[in-house]
Amino acid sequence: MSDQYPPRDPYGQQPSPYGQQPSPYGQQPGPYGQRPWGQQPPGPSGQSAQPGPGQPSGGKAGPPLWAPWYGIPFPQAFVRFWKKYVRFDGRASQSEYWFWALWYLIGSAAAGIFGSGFDVLPFVDDGSDGLGSLWSLACALGFIALTVRRLHDVNLSGLFALFFIIPPIGILFSLIIGLMSSNPQGQQYDRPLQR
């Protein structure tokens, strides 16, 4: 390099006036350093903040369905439960398990409140019991599958889910499974069998 003043950029671009960064690909920045309409500012590493291929628009793609999602956000736990409704393979994290338990309680309360509105009809005896039963029936198989996946995460066989048949033991068992921490040896249940 020579001792030129002002110093040149190695790519032949002159530094922008007022200390602004040069725009990529030779584009001119808008007035006052603003980017042209529709362009995202660069991310923390200087890359574009636009999502890449295969990523949702939020930029956060969750793990595949056979893998546990540790630290899953509350709304995503609801969606993930229904996507994995009858999947008995893979694992489920503590947050998936407990967030679904909370969603189930919210759904049960909503079914009771909404069902009580049907009590004013002459042909409905107890609407809250009917909707509550439908909600419980709709969630039963999915909760068994979620429990099997949670058992896999603590490196236990899914057959332990049969403890739910005995009501007092089933409730206690559900609490114990939810409180147990993940076991790295549970990775043996991660990938589904290739058939």
Short mmCIF file of N, CA and C in Angstrom, two decimals:
data_model
loop_
_atom_site.label_atom_id
_atom_site.label_comp_id
_atom_site.label_asym_id
_atom_site.label_seq_id
_atom_site.Cartn_x
_atom_site.Cartn_y
_atom_site.Cartn_z
N MET A 1 0.85 -1.18 0.00
CA MET A 1 0.00 0.00 0.00
C MET A 1 0.90 1.23 0.00
N SER A 2 0.39 2.25 -0.54
CA SER A 2 1.14 3.52 -0.58
C SER A 2 0.62 4.44 0.50
N ASP A 3 1.29 5.52 0.68
CA ASP A 3 0.90 6.50 1.70
C ASP A 3 -0.04 7.52 1.08
N GLN A 4 -1.21 7.07 0.64
CA GLN A 4 -2.19 7.98 0.03
C GLN A 4 -3.06 8.58 1.12
N TYR A 5 -3.49 9.77 0.85
CA TYR A 5 -4.47 10.40 1.72
C TYR A 5 -5.60 10.90 0.88
N PRO A 6 -6.82 10.60 1.14
CA PRO A 6 -7.33 9.74 2.19
C PRO A 6 -7.07 8.27 1.86
N PRO A 7 -7.00 7.39 2.87
CA PRO A 7 -6.72 5.98 2.61
C PRO A 7 -7.85 5.36 1.81
N ARG A 8 -7.52 4.48 0.90
CA ARG A 8 -8.52 3.84 0.05
C ARG A 8 -8.90 2.48 0.64
N ASP A 9 -10.11 2.11 0.38
CA ASP A 9 -10.60 0.80 0.73
C ASP A 9 -9.91 -0.22 -0.18
N PRO A 10 -9.60 -1.42 0.28
CA PRO A 10 -8.91 -2.37 -0.59
C PRO A 10 -9.70 -2.74 -1.83
N TYR A 11 -11.00 -2.52 -1.84
CA TYR A 11 -11.81 -2.85 -3.00
C TYR A 11 -12.05 -1.63 -3.89
N GLY A 12 -11.38 -0.59 -3.65
CA GLY A 12 -11.47 0.58 -4.50
C GLY A 12 -12.60 1.52 -4.16
N GLN A 13 -13.31 1.30 -3.06
CA GLN A 13 -14.41 2.19 -2.69
C GLN A 13 -13.88 3.29 -1.78
N GLN A 14 -14.39 4.46 -1.98
CA GLN A 14 -14.03 5.59 -1.13
C GLN A 14 -14.83 5.50 0.16
N PRO A 15 -14.28 5.91 1.28
CA PRO A 15 -15.07 5.92 2.50
C PRO A 15 -16.26 6.86 2.35
N SER A 16 -17.35 6.48 2.98
CA SER A 16 -18.57 7.28 2.88
C SER A 16 -18.42 8.56 3.68
N PRO A 17 -19.10 9.61 3.26
CA PRO A 17 -19.05 10.85 4.04
C PRO A 17 -19.74 10.67 5.38
N TYR A 18 -19.34 11.43 6.35
CA TYR A 18 -19.93 11.45 7.69
C TYR A 18 -19.74 10.13 8.42
N GLY A 19 -18.77 9.31 8.08
CA GLY A 19 -18.44 8.09 8.81
C GLY A 19 -19.40 6.94 8.60
N GLN A 20 -20.23 6.98 7.55
CA GLN A 20 -21.18 5.90 7.31
C GLN A 20 -20.46 4.71 6.67
N GLN A 21 -20.97 3.53 6.95
CA GLN A 21 -20.40 2.33 6.35
C GLN A 21 -20.84 2.26 4.89
N PRO A 22 -19.96 1.80 3.99
CA PRO A 22 -20.38 1.67 2.59
C PRO A 22 -21.43 0.57 2.45
N SER A 23 -22.34 0.76 1.53
CA SER A 23 -23.39 -0.22 1.30
C SER A 23 -22.84 -1.41 0.52
N PRO A 24 -23.40 -2.60 0.74
CA PRO A 24 -22.89 -3.77 0.04
C PRO A 24 -23.23 -3.71 -1.45
N TYR A 25 -22.38 -4.30 -2.23
CA TYR A 25 -22.60 -4.45 -3.67
C TYR A 25 -22.71 -3.11 -4.39
N GLY A 26 -22.09 -2.09 -3.86
CA GLY A 26 -22.04 -0.80 -4.54
C GLY A 26 -23.32 0.00 -4.49
N GLN A 27 -24.30 -0.42 -3.66
CA GLN A 27 -25.55 0.34 -3.56
C GLN A 27 -25.29 1.60 -2.75
N GLN A 28 -26.00 2.62 -3.09
CA GLN A 28 -25.87 3.89 -2.37
C GLN A 28 -26.82 3.88 -1.18
N PRO A 29 -26.33 4.28 -0.01
CA PRO A 29 -27.24 4.36 1.13
C PRO A 29 -28.24 5.49 0.92
N GLY A 30 -29.37 5.34 1.60
CA GLY A 30 -30.40 6.36 1.51
C GLY A 30 -29.97 7.60 2.28
N PRO A 31 -30.83 8.61 2.32
CA PRO A 31 -30.48 9.82 3.06
C PRO A 31 -30.33 9.51 4.55
N TYR A 32 -29.38 10.15 5.19
CA TYR A 32 -29.12 10.02 6.62
C TYR A 32 -28.73 8.60 7.00
N GLY A 33 -28.11 7.85 6.09
CA GLY A 33 -27.60 6.53 6.39
C GLY A 33 -28.65 5.43 6.42
N GLN A 34 -29.88 5.73 5.99
CA GLN A 34 -30.93 4.71 6.01
C GLN A 34 -30.74 3.74 4.86
N ARG A 35 -31.16 2.52 5.07
CA ARG A 35 -31.09 1.51 4.03
C ARG A 35 -32.29 1.67 3.09
N PRO A 36 -32.12 1.25 1.84
CA PRO A 36 -33.26 1.31 0.93
C PRO A 36 -34.42 0.48 1.48
N TRP A 37 -35.60 0.82 1.04
CA TRP A 37 -36.81 0.19 1.54
C TRP A 37 -36.74 -1.32 1.35
N GLY A 38 -37.12 -2.11 2.39
CA GLY A 38 -37.20 -3.55 2.29
C GLY A 38 -35.92 -4.27 2.67
N GLN A 39 -34.84 -3.58 2.97
CA GLN A 39 -33.61 -4.27 3.35
C GLN A 39 -33.48 -4.27 4.87
N GLN A 40 -33.08 -5.43 5.39
CA GLN A 40 -32.90 -5.59 6.82
C GLN A 40 -31.51 -5.11 7.22
N PRO A 41 -31.36 -4.58 8.41
CA PRO A 41 -30.02 -4.22 8.88
C PRO A 41 -29.21 -5.49 9.13
N PRO A 42 -27.91 -5.39 9.07
CA PRO A 42 -27.11 -6.58 9.31
C PRO A 42 -27.20 -7.03 10.76
N GLY A 43 -27.01 -8.35 10.96
CA GLY A 43 -27.06 -8.94 12.29
C GLY A 43 -25.80 -8.60 13.06
N PRO A 44 -25.64 -9.20 14.25
CA PRO A 44 -24.48 -8.88 15.09
C PRO A 44 -23.15 -9.27 14.46
N SER A 45 -23.13 -10.28 13.61
CA SER A 45 -21.87 -10.69 13.00
C SER A 45 -21.67 -10.04 11.63
N GLY A 46 -22.50 -9.09 11.30
CA GLY A 46 -22.37 -8.40 10.02
C GLY A 46 -23.14 -9.07 8.90
N GLN A 47 -23.77 -10.20 9.19
CA GLN A 47 -24.55 -10.89 8.18
C GLN A 47 -25.95 -10.33 8.17
N SER A 48 -26.65 -10.61 7.11
CA SER A 48 -28.02 -10.14 6.99
C SER A 48 -28.90 -10.84 8.02
N ALA A 49 -29.85 -10.11 8.59
CA ALA A 49 -30.74 -10.68 9.59
C ALA A 49 -31.91 -11.41 8.95
N GLN A 50 -31.95 -11.52 7.64
CA GLN A 50 -33.04 -12.21 6.99
C GLN A 50 -32.89 -13.70 7.20
N PRO A 51 -34.03 -14.44 7.37
CA PRO A 51 -33.94 -15.87 7.63
C PRO A 51 -33.38 -16.63 6.43
N GLY A 52 -32.66 -17.66 6.73
CA GLY A 52 -32.09 -18.50 5.68
C GLY A 52 -33.09 -19.54 5.21
N PRO A 53 -32.68 -20.38 4.27
CA PRO A 53 -33.60 -21.40 3.78
C PRO A 53 -33.91 -22.42 4.86
N GLY A 54 -35.17 -22.80 4.95
CA GLY A 54 -35.58 -23.79 5.93
C GLY A 54 -35.83 -23.23 7.31
N GLN A 55 -35.69 -21.92 7.51
CA GLN A 55 -35.95 -21.32 8.80
C GLN A 55 -37.25 -20.54 8.74
N PRO A 56 -38.02 -20.56 9.85
CA PRO A 56 -39.22 -19.73 9.85
C PRO A 56 -38.83 -18.25 9.89
N SER A 57 -39.81 -17.40 9.67
CA SER A 57 -39.53 -15.98 9.56
C SER A 57 -38.97 -15.40 10.84
N GLY A 58 -39.20 -16.04 11.99
CA GLY A 58 -38.65 -15.54 13.23
C GLY A 58 -37.16 -15.82 13.37
N GLY A 59 -36.62 -16.65 12.49
CA GLY A 59 -35.21 -16.95 12.52
C GLY A 59 -34.85 -18.05 13.52
N LYS A 60 -35.82 -18.60 14.23
CA LYS A 60 -35.55 -19.63 15.22
C LYS A 60 -36.24 -20.91 14.76
N ALA A 61 -35.48 -21.84 14.29
CA ALA A 61 -36.03 -23.13 13.91
C ALA A 61 -35.84 -24.08 15.07
N GLY A 62 -36.89 -24.81 15.39
CA GLY A 62 -36.80 -25.77 16.47
C GLY A 62 -36.11 -27.04 16.01
N PRO A 63 -35.80 -27.90 16.95
CA PRO A 63 -35.17 -29.17 16.59
C PRO A 63 -36.15 -30.07 15.86
N PRO A 64 -35.67 -31.12 15.21
CA PRO A 64 -36.59 -32.05 14.54
C PRO A 64 -37.54 -32.69 15.55
N LEU A 65 -38.63 -33.27 15.06
CA LEU A 65 -39.65 -33.79 15.95
C LEU A 65 -39.17 -34.96 16.79
N TRP A 66 -38.19 -35.70 16.35
CA TRP A 66 -37.71 -36.83 17.15
C TRP A 66 -36.79 -36.38 18.28
N ALA A 67 -36.32 -35.15 18.24
CA ALA A 67 -35.38 -34.66 19.25
C ALA A 67 -36.12 -33.84 20.30
N PRO A 68 -35.65 -33.85 21.55
CA PRO A 68 -36.28 -33.00 22.56
C PRO A 68 -35.94 -31.54 22.33
N TRP A 69 -36.85 -30.66 22.72
CA TRP A 69 -36.63 -29.23 22.60
C TRP A 69 -36.48 -28.67 24.00
N TYR A 70 -35.25 -28.54 24.44
CA TYR A 70 -34.99 -28.00 25.78
C TYR A 70 -35.21 -26.50 25.76
N GLY A 71 -35.97 -26.00 26.73
CA GLY A 71 -36.25 -24.58 26.81
C GLY A 71 -37.24 -24.11 25.77
N ILE A 72 -38.19 -24.97 25.41
CA ILE A 72 -39.19 -24.62 24.39
C ILE A 72 -40.05 -23.46 24.89
N PRO A 73 -40.38 -22.51 24.00
CA PRO A 73 -41.29 -21.43 24.41
C PRO A 73 -42.70 -21.97 24.66
N PHE A 74 -43.42 -21.32 25.52
CA PHE A 74 -44.76 -21.78 25.93
C PHE A 74 -45.71 -22.00 24.74
N PRO A 75 -45.85 -21.04 23.80
CA PRO A 75 -46.77 -21.28 22.68
C PRO A 75 -46.33 -22.43 21.78
N GLN A 76 -45.01 -22.61 21.61
CA GLN A 76 -44.52 -23.68 20.75
C GLN A 76 -44.79 -25.05 21.36
N ALA A 77 -44.89 -25.15 22.69
CA ALA A 77 -45.18 -26.43 23.33
C ALA A 77 -46.55 -26.94 22.92
N PHE A 78 -47.51 -26.04 22.78
CA PHE A 78 -48.86 -26.44 22.35
C PHE A 78 -48.83 -26.99 20.93
N VAL A 79 -48.18 -26.27 20.04
CA VAL A 79 -48.11 -26.69 18.63
C VAL A 79 -47.34 -28.01 18.51
N ARG A 80 -46.24 -28.12 19.23
CA ARG A 80 -45.41 -29.32 19.14
C ARG A 80 -46.14 -30.54 19.68
N PHE A 81 -46.98 -30.38 20.71
CA PHE A 81 -47.76 -31.50 21.23
C PHE A 81 -48.65 -32.09 20.15
N TRP A 82 -49.33 -31.23 19.41
CA TRP A 82 -50.25 -31.73 18.39
C TRP A 82 -49.51 -32.28 17.17
N LYS A 83 -48.32 -31.74 16.88
CA LYS A 83 -47.53 -32.29 15.77
C LYS A 83 -47.02 -33.69 16.11
N LYS A 84 -46.73 -33.93 17.39
CA LYS A 84 -46.18 -35.22 17.84
C LYS A 84 -47.25 -36.02 18.58
N TYR A 85 -48.50 -35.87 18.19
CA TYR A 85 -49.63 -36.41 18.93
C TYR A 85 -49.51 -37.92 19.19
N VAL A 86 -49.19 -38.70 18.20
CA VAL A 86 -49.10 -40.16 18.38
C VAL A 86 -47.71 -40.68 18.09
N ARG A 87 -46.69 -39.86 18.30
CA ARG A 87 -45.31 -40.31 18.11
C ARG A 87 -44.77 -40.80 19.44
N PHE A 88 -44.51 -42.10 19.49
CA PHE A 88 -43.99 -42.71 20.70
C PHE A 88 -42.47 -42.85 20.65
N ASP A 89 -41.85 -42.42 19.54
CA ASP A 89 -40.40 -42.47 19.43
C ASP A 89 -39.83 -41.10 19.77
N GLY A 90 -38.56 -41.04 20.04
CA GLY A 90 -37.91 -39.78 20.37
C GLY A 90 -38.02 -39.48 21.86
N ARG A 91 -37.72 -38.23 22.19
CA ARG A 91 -37.70 -37.79 23.59
C ARG A 91 -38.47 -36.49 23.74
N ALA A 92 -38.84 -36.17 24.98
CA ALA A 92 -39.51 -34.91 25.30
C ALA A 92 -38.82 -34.30 26.51
N SER A 93 -38.53 -33.03 26.45
CA SER A 93 -37.85 -32.33 27.54
C SER A 93 -38.83 -32.04 28.69
N GLN A 94 -38.26 -31.61 29.81
CA GLN A 94 -39.11 -31.22 30.95
C GLN A 94 -40.02 -30.07 30.58
N SER A 95 -39.49 -29.10 29.83
CA SER A 95 -40.32 -27.95 29.49
C SER A 95 -41.46 -28.35 28.56
N GLU A 96 -41.23 -29.27 27.63
CA GLU A 96 -42.33 -29.76 26.79
C GLU A 96 -43.41 -30.41 27.66
N TYR A 97 -42.98 -31.19 28.62
CA TYR A 97 -43.90 -31.94 29.49
C TYR A 97 -44.73 -31.00 30.36
N TRP A 98 -44.05 -30.09 31.07
CA TRP A 98 -44.77 -29.22 32.00
C TRP A 98 -45.57 -28.14 31.30
N PHE A 99 -45.06 -27.63 30.18
CA PHE A 99 -45.85 -26.63 29.45
C PHE A 99 -47.12 -27.27 28.90
N TRP A 100 -47.04 -28.55 28.47
CA TRP A 100 -48.27 -29.18 28.00
C TRP A 100 -49.23 -29.38 29.17
N ALA A 101 -48.73 -29.74 30.36
CA ALA A 101 -49.61 -29.88 31.53
C ALA A 101 -50.34 -28.56 31.81
N LEU A 102 -49.63 -27.45 31.67
CA LEU A 102 -50.27 -26.15 31.87
C LEU A 102 -51.29 -25.86 30.77
N TRP A 103 -50.95 -26.19 29.53
CA TRP A 103 -51.91 -26.01 28.44
C TRP A 103 -53.16 -26.87 28.68
N TYR A 104 -52.96 -28.07 29.19
CA TYR A 104 -54.10 -28.95 29.46
C TYR A 104 -55.01 -28.33 30.52
N LEU A 105 -54.43 -27.77 31.57
CA LEU A 105 -55.24 -27.12 32.60
C LEU A 105 -55.99 -25.91 32.05
N ILE A 106 -55.32 -25.14 31.21
CA ILE A 106 -55.98 -23.98 30.59
C ILE A 106 -57.14 -24.44 29.70
N GLY A 107 -56.90 -25.49 28.92
CA GLY A 107 -57.95 -26.03 28.05
C GLY A 107 -59.11 -26.59 28.84
N SER A 108 -58.82 -27.25 29.96
CA SER A 108 -59.90 -27.80 30.80
C SER A 108 -60.74 -26.69 31.40
N ALA A 109 -60.09 -25.63 31.86
CA ALA A 109 -60.82 -24.49 32.42
C ALA A 109 -61.66 -23.82 31.33
N ALA A 110 -61.10 -23.65 30.15
CA ALA A 110 -61.85 -23.02 29.06
C ALA A 110 -63.03 -23.89 28.64
N ALA A 111 -62.84 -25.22 28.61
CA ALA A 111 -63.95 -26.12 28.26
C ALA A 111 -65.05 -26.05 29.31
N GLY A 112 -64.67 -25.94 30.58
CA GLY A 112 -65.67 -25.82 31.63
C GLY A 112 -66.45 -24.52 31.55
N ILE A 113 -65.74 -23.43 31.30
CA ILE A 113 -66.41 -22.12 31.20
C ILE A 113 -67.30 -22.07 29.96
N PHE A 114 -66.75 -22.52 28.83
CA PHE A 114 -67.53 -22.49 27.59
C PHE A 114 -68.71 -23.46 27.66
N GLY A 115 -68.49 -24.62 28.27
CA GLY A 115 -69.56 -25.61 28.38
C GLY A 115 -70.68 -25.17 29.30
N SER A 116 -70.36 -24.37 30.31
CA SER A 116 -71.41 -23.89 31.21
C SER A 116 -72.36 -22.94 30.50
N GLY A 117 -71.91 -22.36 29.40
CA GLY A 117 -72.80 -21.51 28.60
C GLY A 117 -73.89 -22.30 27.91
N PHE A 118 -73.67 -23.60 27.72
CA PHE A 118 -74.70 -24.45 27.10
C PHE A 118 -75.76 -24.92 28.08
N ASP A 119 -75.55 -24.67 29.36
CA ASP A 119 -76.51 -25.12 30.37
C ASP A 119 -77.86 -24.42 30.25
N VAL A 120 -77.93 -23.30 29.56
CA VAL A 120 -79.20 -22.59 29.41
C VAL A 120 -80.10 -23.27 28.39
N LEU A 121 -79.53 -24.14 27.57
CA LEU A 121 -80.35 -24.86 26.58
C LEU A 121 -81.17 -25.93 27.28
N PRO A 122 -82.43 -26.11 26.85
CA PRO A 122 -83.30 -27.07 27.57
C PRO A 122 -82.87 -28.53 27.39
N PHE A 123 -82.21 -28.87 26.31
CA PHE A 123 -81.85 -30.27 26.06
C PHE A 123 -80.44 -30.63 26.54
N VAL A 124 -79.73 -29.67 27.16
CA VAL A 124 -78.39 -29.93 27.67
C VAL A 124 -78.46 -30.04 29.19
N ASP A 125 -78.02 -31.18 29.71
CA ASP A 125 -78.07 -31.39 31.15
C ASP A 125 -76.89 -30.70 31.85
N ASP A 126 -75.67 -31.00 31.42
CA ASP A 126 -74.48 -30.37 32.00
C ASP A 126 -73.44 -30.22 30.89
N GLY A 127 -73.40 -29.05 30.28
CA GLY A 127 -72.53 -28.82 29.14
C GLY A 127 -71.05 -28.80 29.49
N SER A 128 -70.73 -28.37 30.70
CA SER A 128 -69.31 -28.30 31.06
C SER A 128 -68.71 -29.70 31.18
N ASP A 129 -69.50 -30.66 31.65
CA ASP A 129 -68.99 -32.04 31.71
C ASP A 129 -68.78 -32.61 30.32
N GLY A 130 -69.66 -32.30 29.41
CA GLY A 130 -69.54 -32.83 28.04
C GLY A 130 -68.30 -32.31 27.32
N LEU A 131 -68.10 -31.00 27.36
CA LEU A 131 -66.92 -30.43 26.69
C LEU A 131 -65.63 -30.81 27.41
N GLY A 132 -65.68 -30.88 28.72
CA GLY A 132 -64.50 -31.31 29.47
C GLY A 132 -64.11 -32.73 29.14
N SER A 133 -65.12 -33.59 28.99
CA SER A 133 -64.85 -34.98 28.62
C SER A 133 -64.28 -35.08 27.22
N LEU A 134 -64.82 -34.30 26.30
CA LEU A 134 -64.29 -34.31 24.93
C LEU A 134 -62.84 -33.83 24.89
N TRP A 135 -62.52 -32.78 25.66
CA TRP A 135 -61.15 -32.27 25.72
C TRP A 135 -60.21 -33.33 26.31
N SER A 136 -60.63 -33.98 27.38
CA SER A 136 -59.81 -35.02 28.00
C SER A 136 -59.60 -36.19 27.05
N LEU A 137 -60.65 -36.59 26.36
CA LEU A 137 -60.54 -37.70 25.42
C LEU A 137 -59.63 -37.35 24.25
N ALA A 138 -59.70 -36.11 23.78
CA ALA A 138 -58.86 -35.68 22.66
C ALA A 138 -57.38 -35.64 23.06
N CYS A 139 -57.10 -35.36 24.31
CA CYS A 139 -55.71 -35.22 24.76
C CYS A 139 -55.12 -36.50 25.33
N ALA A 140 -55.93 -37.52 25.59
CA ALA A 140 -55.46 -38.71 26.31
C ALA A 140 -54.33 -39.43 25.58
N LEU A 141 -54.53 -39.77 24.34
CA LEU A 141 -53.51 -40.53 23.60
C LEU A 141 -52.24 -39.69 23.42
N GLY A 142 -52.38 -38.42 23.16
CA GLY A 142 -51.23 -37.55 23.02
C GLY A 142 -50.44 -37.42 24.31
N PHE A 143 -51.15 -37.42 25.46
CA PHE A 143 -50.44 -37.32 26.73
C PHE A 143 -49.70 -38.61 27.05
N ILE A 144 -50.27 -39.75 26.66
CA ILE A 144 -49.56 -41.02 26.84
C ILE A 144 -48.29 -41.02 25.99
N ALA A 145 -48.39 -40.56 24.75
CA ALA A 145 -47.21 -40.49 23.88
C ALA A 145 -46.18 -39.52 24.45
N LEU A 146 -46.63 -38.38 24.97
CA LEU A 146 -45.71 -37.41 25.58
C LEU A 146 -45.01 -38.02 26.79
N THR A 147 -45.74 -38.79 27.59
CA THR A 147 -45.15 -39.44 28.75
C THR A 147 -44.11 -40.47 28.33
N VAL A 148 -44.39 -41.24 27.28
CA VAL A 148 -43.41 -42.22 26.78
C VAL A 148 -42.15 -41.50 26.32
N ARG A 149 -42.31 -40.39 25.61
CA ARG A 149 -41.13 -39.63 25.17
C ARG A 149 -40.38 -39.04 26.35
N ARG A 150 -41.11 -38.62 27.38
CA ARG A 150 -40.44 -38.09 28.59
C ARG A 150 -39.68 -39.21 29.30
N LEU A 151 -40.25 -40.41 29.34
CA LEU A 151 -39.55 -41.56 29.91
C LEU A 151 -38.27 -41.84 29.13
N HIS A 152 -38.33 -41.72 27.82
CA HIS A 152 -37.13 -41.91 27.01
C HIS A 152 -36.07 -40.88 27.35
N ASP A 153 -36.47 -39.65 27.66
CA ASP A 153 -35.51 -38.59 27.97
C ASP A 153 -34.76 -38.87 29.27
N VAL A 154 -35.41 -39.56 30.21
CA VAL A 154 -34.74 -39.92 31.46
C VAL A 154 -34.15 -41.32 31.37
N ASN A 155 -34.10 -41.88 30.17
CA ASN A 155 -33.50 -43.18 29.86
C ASN A 155 -34.24 -44.34 30.54
N LEU A 156 -35.56 -44.32 30.46
CA LEU A 156 -36.40 -45.42 30.94
C LEU A 156 -37.25 -45.92 29.78
N SER A 157 -37.68 -47.14 29.89
CA SER A 157 -38.53 -47.72 28.86
C SER A 157 -39.90 -47.06 28.87
N GLY A 158 -40.52 -46.98 27.72
CA GLY A 158 -41.85 -46.41 27.62
C GLY A 158 -42.92 -47.26 28.26
N LEU A 159 -42.60 -48.52 28.57
CA LEU A 159 -43.58 -49.40 29.21
C LEU A 159 -43.92 -48.95 30.63
N PHE A 160 -43.09 -48.11 31.22
CA PHE A 160 -43.40 -47.59 32.55
C PHE A 160 -44.65 -46.70 32.51
N ALA A 161 -45.07 -46.29 31.34
CA ALA A 161 -46.28 -45.49 31.23
C ALA A 161 -47.52 -46.28 31.63
N LEU A 162 -47.39 -47.59 31.74
CA LEU A 162 -48.52 -48.43 32.18
C LEU A 162 -48.89 -48.16 33.64
N PHE A 163 -48.03 -47.46 34.38
CA PHE A 163 -48.37 -47.09 35.75
C PHE A 163 -49.57 -46.16 35.80
N PHE A 164 -49.93 -45.54 34.70
CA PHE A 164 -51.09 -44.65 34.67
C PHE A 164 -52.40 -45.41 34.87
N ILE A 165 -52.35 -46.71 34.69
CA ILE A 165 -53.57 -47.52 34.86
C ILE A 165 -54.03 -47.50 36.32
N ILE A 166 -53.08 -47.41 37.24
CA ILE A 166 -53.39 -47.38 38.66
C ILE A 166 -53.48 -45.91 39.08
N PRO A 167 -54.71 -45.38 39.32
CA PRO A 167 -54.88 -43.93 39.50
C PRO A 167 -53.98 -43.26 40.54
N PRO A 168 -53.90 -43.69 41.80
CA PRO A 168 -53.04 -42.92 42.72
C PRO A 168 -51.57 -42.99 42.34
N ILE A 169 -51.13 -44.14 41.89
CA ILE A 169 -49.73 -44.29 41.49
C ILE A 169 -49.46 -43.50 40.21
N GLY A 170 -50.42 -43.45 39.31
CA GLY A 170 -50.25 -42.74 38.04
C GLY A 170 -50.01 -41.26 38.22
N ILE A 171 -50.73 -40.65 39.16
CA ILE A 171 -50.56 -39.22 39.41
C ILE A 171 -49.18 -38.96 40.02
N LEU A 172 -48.80 -39.77 40.99
CA LEU A 172 -47.49 -39.62 41.61
C LEU A 172 -46.38 -39.89 40.59
N PHE A 173 -46.58 -40.90 39.77
CA PHE A 173 -45.60 -41.24 38.73
C PHE A 173 -45.43 -40.09 37.74
N SER A 174 -46.54 -39.44 37.38
CA SER A 174 -46.48 -38.30 36.46
C SER A 174 -45.64 -37.17 37.05
N LEU A 175 -45.81 -36.90 38.33
CA LEU A 175 -45.01 -35.86 38.99
C LEU A 175 -43.54 -36.22 39.03
N ILE A 176 -43.25 -37.48 39.34
CA ILE A 176 -41.85 -37.91 39.42
C ILE A 176 -41.17 -37.82 38.06
N ILE A 177 -41.85 -38.28 37.02
CA ILE A 177 -41.28 -38.23 35.66
C ILE A 177 -41.03 -36.78 35.24
N GLY A 178 -41.95 -35.90 35.60
CA GLY A 178 -41.78 -34.50 35.23
C GLY A 178 -40.65 -33.82 35.96
N LEU A 179 -40.31 -34.29 37.16
CA LEU A 179 -39.27 -33.66 37.95
C LEU A 179 -37.88 -34.25 37.71
N MET A 180 -37.82 -35.43 37.11
CA MET A 180 -36.52 -36.05 36.86
C MET A 180 -35.78 -35.27 35.78
N SER A 181 -34.47 -35.14 35.96
CA SER A 181 -33.67 -34.43 34.96
C SER A 181 -33.34 -35.35 33.80
N SER A 182 -32.96 -34.77 32.70
CA SER A 182 -32.62 -35.52 31.50
C SER A 182 -31.36 -36.35 31.73
N ASN A 183 -31.33 -37.50 31.08
CA ASN A 183 -30.18 -38.38 31.15
C ASN A 183 -29.55 -38.46 29.77
N PRO A 184 -28.27 -38.17 29.62
CA PRO A 184 -27.65 -38.21 28.29
C PRO A 184 -27.73 -39.58 27.62
N GLN A 185 -27.85 -40.64 28.41
CA GLN A 185 -27.97 -41.97 27.81
C GLN A 185 -29.31 -42.17 27.12
N GLY A 186 -30.25 -41.28 27.34
CA GLY A 186 -31.54 -41.37 26.66
C GLY A 186 -31.45 -41.07 25.18
N GLN A 187 -30.27 -40.68 24.70
CA GLN A 187 -30.11 -40.41 23.27
C GLN A 187 -30.32 -41.65 22.43
N GLN A 188 -30.30 -42.81 23.04
CA GLN A 188 -30.54 -44.04 22.28
C GLN A 188 -31.95 -44.06 21.68
N TYR A 189 -32.85 -43.26 22.20
CA TYR A 189 -34.22 -43.20 21.70
C TYR A 189 -34.43 -42.08 20.68
N ASP A 190 -33.37 -41.34 20.35
CA ASP A 190 -33.54 -40.14 19.53
C ASP A 190 -34.05 -40.41 18.13
N ARG A 191 -33.28 -41.06 17.31
CA ARG A 191 -33.67 -41.20 15.91
C ARG A 191 -34.67 -42.34 15.75
N PRO A 192 -35.74 -42.09 15.00
CA PRO A 192 -36.71 -43.16 14.75
C PRO A 192 -36.09 -44.25 13.88
N LEU A 193 -36.61 -45.42 13.98
CA LEU A 193 -36.12 -46.53 13.18
C LEU A 193 -36.43 -46.29 11.71
N GLN A 194 -35.48 -46.59 10.87
CA GLN A 194 -35.68 -46.45 9.42
C GLN A 194 -36.37 -47.71 8.91
N ARG A 195 -37.55 -47.57 8.40
CA ARG A 195 -38.32 -48.73 7.93
C ARG A 195 -38.48 -48.69 6.44
#
